[in-house]
Amino acid sequence: MALQEPVLTQRIPTPPFGDPADRKLIRHEQYVASGGYAALRKAMEHEPKEIIETVKISELRGRGGAGFPAGLKWSFLPPQDGEPRYLAINADESEPGTFKDRLLIDFDPHLLLEGIAICMHACQLDTAYIYIRGEYHHQAKVLEQAIAEAYDNKIFGPGTIMGKVNDRDPRCFVHRGAGAYICGEETGLLESLEGKRGWPRIKPPFPAVAGAFGRPTIINNVETLAAVVPIIMRGPDWFKSMGVKRPEGAPPTAPASYGPKLYGVSGHVNRPGVYEEELGIRLGDLIENYCGGMLNGKKFKAAVPGGISMGVLGTDQYDAVLDFEVGRKYACLGLGTAGVIVMDEDTDMVAMARNIARFFSHESCGQCTPCREGSGWIYKTLCRIEQGDGTTRDLDMLLELAGSMGAMPGTTICGLADGTNWAVRTILNKFWDEFESRVAKSSSVALPVLTH
Amino acid sequence: MAWIVKNSAEMTIERREEPYLDDQMKKELEAEVLPRFPTRQAATLPVLHAIQEKHNWLPYQALEETADFLGLKPSDVLDTATFYEEFFLQPKGRYLIQVCQSISCELRNHDALLEGISRKLGIQPGQTTTDGKFTLMTVECLGSCGTAPCALVQGRLHEDVRFEDFEKALDSLPHEDGRPDTPASERA
């Protein structure tokens, strides 16, 4: 199984179909010349409901981390009532290991804009905000320029090829964040869009019912919307010819993993970068066939399957199949954003855990106590273990602390703490010996009262 | 982050005659940014970005002016401004150096880069050089994991950097005031 032709990277030379050195920004003119905006014109020939149905049949799952079926999300919108409805595009790509949306925005911004326009037509949304992280200075400029071209060429604005959407002229804007990971959480993003601190909201109500400015809002990841374009152009059957099918005998409601996916590989490999493959590539194939093998010929030790909040794959999971089932099969949280971080045999897993804990401690928004306090204590405890002052009891405490925080244990509002939870627990469980040997050498006396 | 609070009751606000958010900026924002949103509060981030871009940081007086402009309470703007890491409520150096310290960069030896910069400039992360030219910061993931280690210098991304190259890039920045004249599109 291998991708026959580039789909999302059609205009972005990517191995094995092209040389990254040939990458350049695709302007509107070149985009149209290579078949761009044909999917939008095709979509305009269909009723909005038919477009939603097509995306539903394609079983496109959200590429932003949670893997929620996009068509289903779109169908949650209430009927139109004459008031504004919004689309928020999540380009707040801040999860360590994730840099795939940046590739799309850097070189082929019109693919995203076409996806946005199709979604606006399908869901009858009149205003789109691309929420891009503050650190993406260059990318924000690229998008501003592409949007200006799109307005000039009647994709957005008055008298467009989309006509009136929700009885209004369709509009699209870039909205820059200012350095907060939590704004990638969809309701945190909406709060930030409204000019407030990015504190996630309690759900329900879900954004499809009451989102930005209290109005129905769809929030999609950049890659998800980019994937809508080829689905409209070539149909759901073609899309479903790629990826991993539902297991035999599974109910039709069980989600499968269809379509192409951008895998961003970083860490100890010879050629890190973003590669496009069908969902369900074996981790070993990704490293060997695309990334030129492990750096300096070292042995594989661990990998993060998709952004650090998903936890890690152990040394014996080199053959893990990277699809949406990865979490269930290999004891981690899931595929996430498919930002794969590879670590070689010399990697200090205690240091990795400390780095990850610092990230979550730093990025906790402070709203829920278990996450705010727990992540800080996990970080401090891991620092102590790394410095050689940890105790065996610390390891149990780390597991207990991590296991008690998150939306799944039900102690926090959003899923940020689940990331801390899974990252810390999977590293500890899969590399227990390493942690144990570190604390065994410790000279500190275990006095529980003085633990901190 | 937002929950690191400081005593603001005894805070004195330094004021100056000339507004930070001047009439020209207000006019432009009113025409360009405010029509995008159904509420004025939603323009908080764009307005703060605009002020910071012009003045390099956000004095409290500027936050008050923003509140006044957007019809909010100053505390609402302070609440938002303190939450985001990229808004500087204290003066920073002419050039902001943000070195990524997340996992992919740690795997690719960001330590050497950070230590090198720290030694060269004689400051620790979080500090500004005495001549006010550089502020050094460590930040979480900059979304450049495939080309780690990486750092942003005043918004311009340097990828796959070795300290030697980075040092040259820093040396080439002009001392005097004025924009670095290096558009973000030209990457290192």
XYZ file of C-alpha atoms in Angstrom, chain A residues 11-398:
388
model
C 1.378 21.453 -5.931
C 3.997 21.077 -3.191
C 6.879 18.874 -4.399
C 7.339 16.229 -1.738
C 9.297 12.977 -1.920
C 8.835 10.533 -3.584
C 6.929 12.621 -6.135
C 9.109 15.696 -6.127
C 12.060 17.504 -4.670
C 11.386 19.846 -1.705
C 13.985 22.198 -3.182
C 11.497 22.970 -5.985
C 8.812 24.198 -3.614
C 7.495 27.664 -4.217
C 4.460 29.649 -3.249
C 1.532 28.940 -5.548
C -0.205 32.191 -6.425
C -3.801 32.402 -7.577
C -2.890 32.367 -11.247
C -0.835 29.180 -10.997
C -3.416 27.605 -8.738
C -6.175 28.116 -11.295
C -3.904 27.019 -14.144
C -3.362 23.692 -12.377
C -7.045 22.984 -11.901
C -7.653 25.116 -8.831
C -11.111 26.340 -7.841
C -12.705 23.744 -10.140
C -13.966 21.892 -7.075
C -15.628 25.072 -5.820
C -17.359 25.596 -9.160
C -18.463 21.972 -9.089
C -19.718 22.370 -5.537
C -21.744 25.403 -6.579
C -23.710 23.200 -8.987
C -24.960 21.190 -6.044
C -27.241 21.960 -3.171
C -25.445 22.592 0.138
C -27.028 19.472 1.601
C -25.583 17.321 -1.165
C -22.075 18.586 -0.396
C -22.453 17.726 3.283
C -23.737 14.302 2.264
C -20.728 13.740 -0.017
C -18.293 14.633 2.763
C -20.247 12.403 5.122
C -20.057 9.458 2.730
C -16.314 10.017 2.300
C -15.939 9.497 6.062
C -13.343 12.252 6.209
C -12.169 12.481 9.788
C -10.856 15.715 11.264
C -7.101 16.105 10.811
C -6.638 18.396 13.792
C -6.171 15.700 16.405
C -9.504 14.398 17.584
C -10.464 12.629 14.350
C -14.116 13.608 14.513
C -16.000 12.912 11.249
C -16.117 16.251 9.410
C -19.380 15.614 7.556
C -21.113 14.724 10.782
C -19.847 17.901 12.420
C -21.220 19.936 9.523
C -24.616 18.290 9.843
C -25.006 19.426 13.467
C -25.750 22.993 12.405
C -29.237 24.224 13.202
C -31.439 25.520 10.336
C -30.718 29.030 9.084
C -32.493 31.831 10.910
C -31.272 34.824 8.935
C -28.557 35.719 11.437
C -24.782 35.324 10.791
C -23.083 31.933 10.981
C -19.333 31.478 11.226
C -16.505 29.252 10.124
C -13.354 29.227 12.259
C -10.321 27.599 10.711
C -7.918 26.221 13.252
C -4.412 27.109 12.122
C -3.162 27.409 15.680
C -0.745 24.578 15.099
C 1.182 24.552 18.369
C 1.529 20.955 19.406
C 5.205 19.993 19.571
C 5.965 17.719 16.637
C 3.252 19.193 14.423
C 4.169 21.293 11.419
C 1.967 19.942 8.625
C -0.518 22.825 8.307
C 2.388 25.184 7.958
C 3.453 23.352 4.795
C 0.024 23.812 3.219
C -0.143 27.487 4.165
C 3.454 28.182 3.174
C 3.125 26.941 -0.374
C -0.477 26.281 -1.360
C -2.713 28.697 0.560
C -5.389 28.685 -2.134
C -6.061 24.998 -1.516
C -7.106 25.977 2.000
C -9.138 28.930 0.726
C -10.959 26.690 -1.746
C -11.753 24.255 1.051
C -13.014 27.154 3.128
C -15.241 28.382 0.315
C -16.700 24.901 -0.235
C -17.389 24.526 3.473
C -19.023 27.970 3.581
C -21.321 26.984 0.741
C -22.092 23.539 2.167
C -22.870 24.810 5.656
C -24.143 28.222 4.580
C -21.623 30.104 6.687
C -21.087 33.727 5.778
C -17.871 34.666 7.575
C -14.645 32.697 7.932
C -11.866 33.481 10.372
C -8.535 31.748 9.916
C -7.161 31.674 13.440
C -3.415 31.397 12.946
C -0.905 31.205 15.761
C 1.040 34.354 16.547
C 4.397 32.722 15.883
C 3.494 32.083 12.228
C 4.410 35.601 11.087
C 5.358 34.621 7.557
C 2.371 32.314 7.127
C -0.060 35.033 8.244
C 1.364 37.309 5.535
C 1.087 34.556 2.913
C -2.549 34.021 3.842
C -3.319 37.757 3.829
C -1.914 37.961 0.330
C -3.787 34.862 -0.861
C -7.046 36.174 0.596
C -6.515 39.492 -1.161
C -6.059 37.574 -4.427
C -9.185 35.570 -3.684
C -11.204 38.754 -3.133
C -9.835 40.194 -6.379
C -10.839 37.052 -8.221
C -14.349 36.940 -6.814
C -13.949 33.996 -4.497
C -14.962 36.100 -1.494
C -16.661 39.454 -1.216
C -19.542 41.018 -3.134
C -20.673 39.443 -6.422
C -18.620 36.270 -6.059
C -18.975 32.963 -7.810
C -20.529 31.753 -4.572
C -23.216 34.417 -4.792
C -24.860 35.184 -1.492
C -24.208 32.777 1.335
C -26.679 32.847 4.191
C -28.008 35.983 2.423
C -24.685 37.753 2.898
C -21.509 38.346 0.920
C -19.051 35.635 1.965
C -16.050 37.021 3.799
C -12.749 35.555 4.952
C -10.191 37.029 7.350
C -6.932 36.127 9.030
C -6.975 36.437 12.805
C -3.643 36.214 14.555
C -3.272 34.605 17.953
C -0.582 35.685 20.365
C 1.222 32.657 21.699
C -1.119 30.363 23.589
C -1.327 26.637 22.858
C -4.749 26.409 24.480
C -6.228 28.550 21.699
C -5.934 25.448 19.507
C -8.708 23.931 21.611
C -11.818 24.803 19.671
C -13.714 26.713 22.336
C -10.508 28.332 23.598
C -10.037 29.481 20.015
C -13.517 31.011 19.979
C -12.917 32.860 23.237
C -9.679 34.211 21.833
C -11.449 35.201 18.630
C -13.912 37.172 20.730
C -11.010 39.104 22.238
C -10.906 37.343 25.575
C -8.388 35.080 27.260
C -8.413 31.639 25.655
C -10.222 29.736 28.345
C -12.055 26.710 26.930
C -15.802 26.667 27.424
C -17.879 24.029 29.088
C -19.735 21.942 26.496
C -22.597 21.709 25.698
C -23.610 23.920 24.044
C -21.376 22.778 21.218
C -19.963 25.381 18.831
C -22.215 24.158 16.009
C -25.144 25.467 18.058
C -23.613 28.366 19.980
C -20.030 29.141 18.999
C -18.363 32.403 18.052
C -20.383 35.385 19.279
C -23.070 32.958 20.431
C -23.876 31.959 16.863
C -23.578 28.573 15.085
C -19.936 28.011 14.209
C -18.013 25.251 12.477
C -14.389 24.786 13.486
C -12.148 22.762 11.203
C -8.454 22.141 10.925
C -6.498 23.434 7.922
C -5.737 19.961 6.577
C -9.362 18.835 6.956
C -10.606 21.670 4.763
C -7.805 21.110 2.275
C -8.887 17.458 2.012
C -12.459 18.489 1.184
C -11.317 19.899 -2.172
C -10.191 16.586 -3.761
C -13.206 14.815 -2.233
C -15.574 17.155 -4.066
C -13.529 16.933 -7.252
C -13.061 13.183 -7.411
C -15.782 11.772 -5.229
C -15.952 9.876 -1.969
C -15.310 6.466 -3.561
C -11.938 7.594 -4.833
C -11.138 9.032 -1.382
C -12.104 5.776 0.271
C -9.844 3.790 -2.035
C -7.023 5.060 0.182
C -6.429 4.294 3.817
C -7.558 1.570 6.157
C -10.973 -0.004 5.863
C -13.271 -0.840 8.705
C -12.436 -4.289 10.122
C -14.624 -7.174 8.939
C -17.786 -7.425 10.935
C -17.465 -3.987 12.527
C -20.681 -1.981 12.651
C -21.003 0.775 10.013
C -20.902 3.353 12.801
C -17.368 2.289 13.744
C -15.075 4.952 12.285
C -12.533 3.890 9.681
C -9.391 5.701 8.509
C -9.761 6.684 4.865
C -7.808 9.037 2.687
C -4.354 10.551 2.519
C -2.665 12.152 5.507
C 0.242 14.476 6.041
C 2.785 12.952 8.379
C 5.258 15.383 9.888
C 8.335 13.515 11.017
C 10.965 15.070 13.254
C 13.627 13.967 15.711
C 16.340 11.397 15.101
C 15.842 10.609 11.424
C 18.029 11.474 8.457
C 15.454 13.404 6.464
C 12.822 14.908 8.736
C 9.920 16.681 7.070
C 6.288 16.461 6.061
C 5.360 13.467 3.907
C 2.023 12.496 2.446
C 0.887 8.905 2.650
C -2.293 6.922 2.937
C -3.578 6.558 6.442
C -2.258 3.368 7.944
C 1.418 3.512 7.005
C 3.691 1.428 9.200
C 5.931 3.559 11.426
C 8.990 1.603 10.289
C 8.160 2.252 6.616
C 7.740 5.931 7.286
C 11.165 6.109 8.908
C 12.963 3.885 6.394
C 11.300 4.713 3.081
C 10.631 8.399 3.546
C 13.012 9.689 6.188
C 16.149 7.859 5.138
C 16.330 5.750 8.259
C 17.485 6.573 11.739
C 20.024 9.341 12.226
C 23.629 8.062 12.371
C 22.383 4.487 11.982
C 21.321 4.334 15.604
C 18.635 1.972 16.840
C 15.024 2.986 17.279
C 13.893 3.529 20.845
C 10.589 5.341 20.913
C 8.306 7.533 18.840
C 5.470 9.891 19.475
C 2.675 8.975 17.025
C 1.091 12.370 16.625
C 2.009 15.350 18.701
C 3.228 14.846 22.245
C -0.203 14.760 23.858
C -0.780 11.355 22.269
C 1.853 9.613 24.396
C 4.644 7.435 23.036
C 5.110 4.169 21.175
C 7.614 1.862 22.810
C 10.711 0.189 21.392
C 8.716 -2.922 20.447
C 6.120 -0.869 18.554
C 8.284 -0.022 15.553
C 5.727 -1.795 13.367
C 2.800 0.256 14.620
C 0.280 1.088 11.915
C -0.371 4.818 11.974
C -4.107 5.182 11.489
C -6.872 6.404 13.772
C -6.832 3.043 15.536
C -3.272 3.515 16.754
C -4.433 4.461 20.231
C -6.562 1.400 20.781
C -3.964 -0.993 19.395
C -0.762 0.320 20.897
C -1.752 1.792 24.258
C -1.457 5.472 23.458
C -4.071 8.188 23.061
C -4.425 8.215 19.283
C -3.100 9.464 15.978
C -3.531 13.123 16.907
C -2.031 15.349 14.256
C 0.317 12.633 12.930
C 3.327 14.685 13.957
C 5.715 11.808 14.487
C 8.728 12.408 16.732
C 11.337 9.671 16.494
C 13.864 9.022 19.254
C 16.990 6.892 19.033
C 18.579 4.536 21.526
C 20.590 7.256 23.265
C 17.536 9.287 24.159
C 17.025 9.921 27.846
C 13.334 9.201 28.389
C 13.325 10.940 31.755
C 14.515 14.112 30.035
C 11.846 13.660 27.358
C 9.151 13.276 29.984
C 10.468 16.376 31.736
C 10.387 18.355 28.490
C 6.840 17.250 27.744
C 5.666 17.996 31.293
C 7.193 21.461 31.104
C 5.281 22.127 27.911
C 1.936 21.198 29.445
C 2.698 22.990 32.673
C 3.625 26.120 30.764
C 0.660 25.959 28.421
C -2.027 25.104 30.951
C -4.501 27.982 30.816
C -5.014 27.839 34.564
C -8.753 27.383 34.520
C -9.043 23.894 36.060
C -7.091 23.107 39.209
C -6.032 19.495 38.395
C -4.355 20.646 35.196
C -2.896 23.913 36.500
C -1.447 22.415 39.682
C -0.976 18.822 38.547
C 1.097 19.623 35.493
C 3.356 21.863 37.575
C 3.941 19.173 40.171
C 4.575 16.568 37.500
C 7.184 18.838 35.960
C 8.897 19.513 39.282
C 8.896 15.844 40.210
C 10.355 14.851 36.851
C 13.055 17.519 37.188
C 13.964 16.012 40.518
C 14.111 12.494 39.111
C 16.251 13.715 36.231
C 18.685 15.337 38.639
C 18.987 12.057 40.483
C 17.051 12.967 43.599
C 13.857 11.046 42.875
C 12.417 8.239 44.939
C 10.490 5.130 43.978
C 7.460 6.662 45.529
C 7.701 9.542 43.077
C 7.033 7.175 40.196
C 3.803 5.931 41.714
C 2.827 9.451 42.546
C 3.449 10.563 38.968
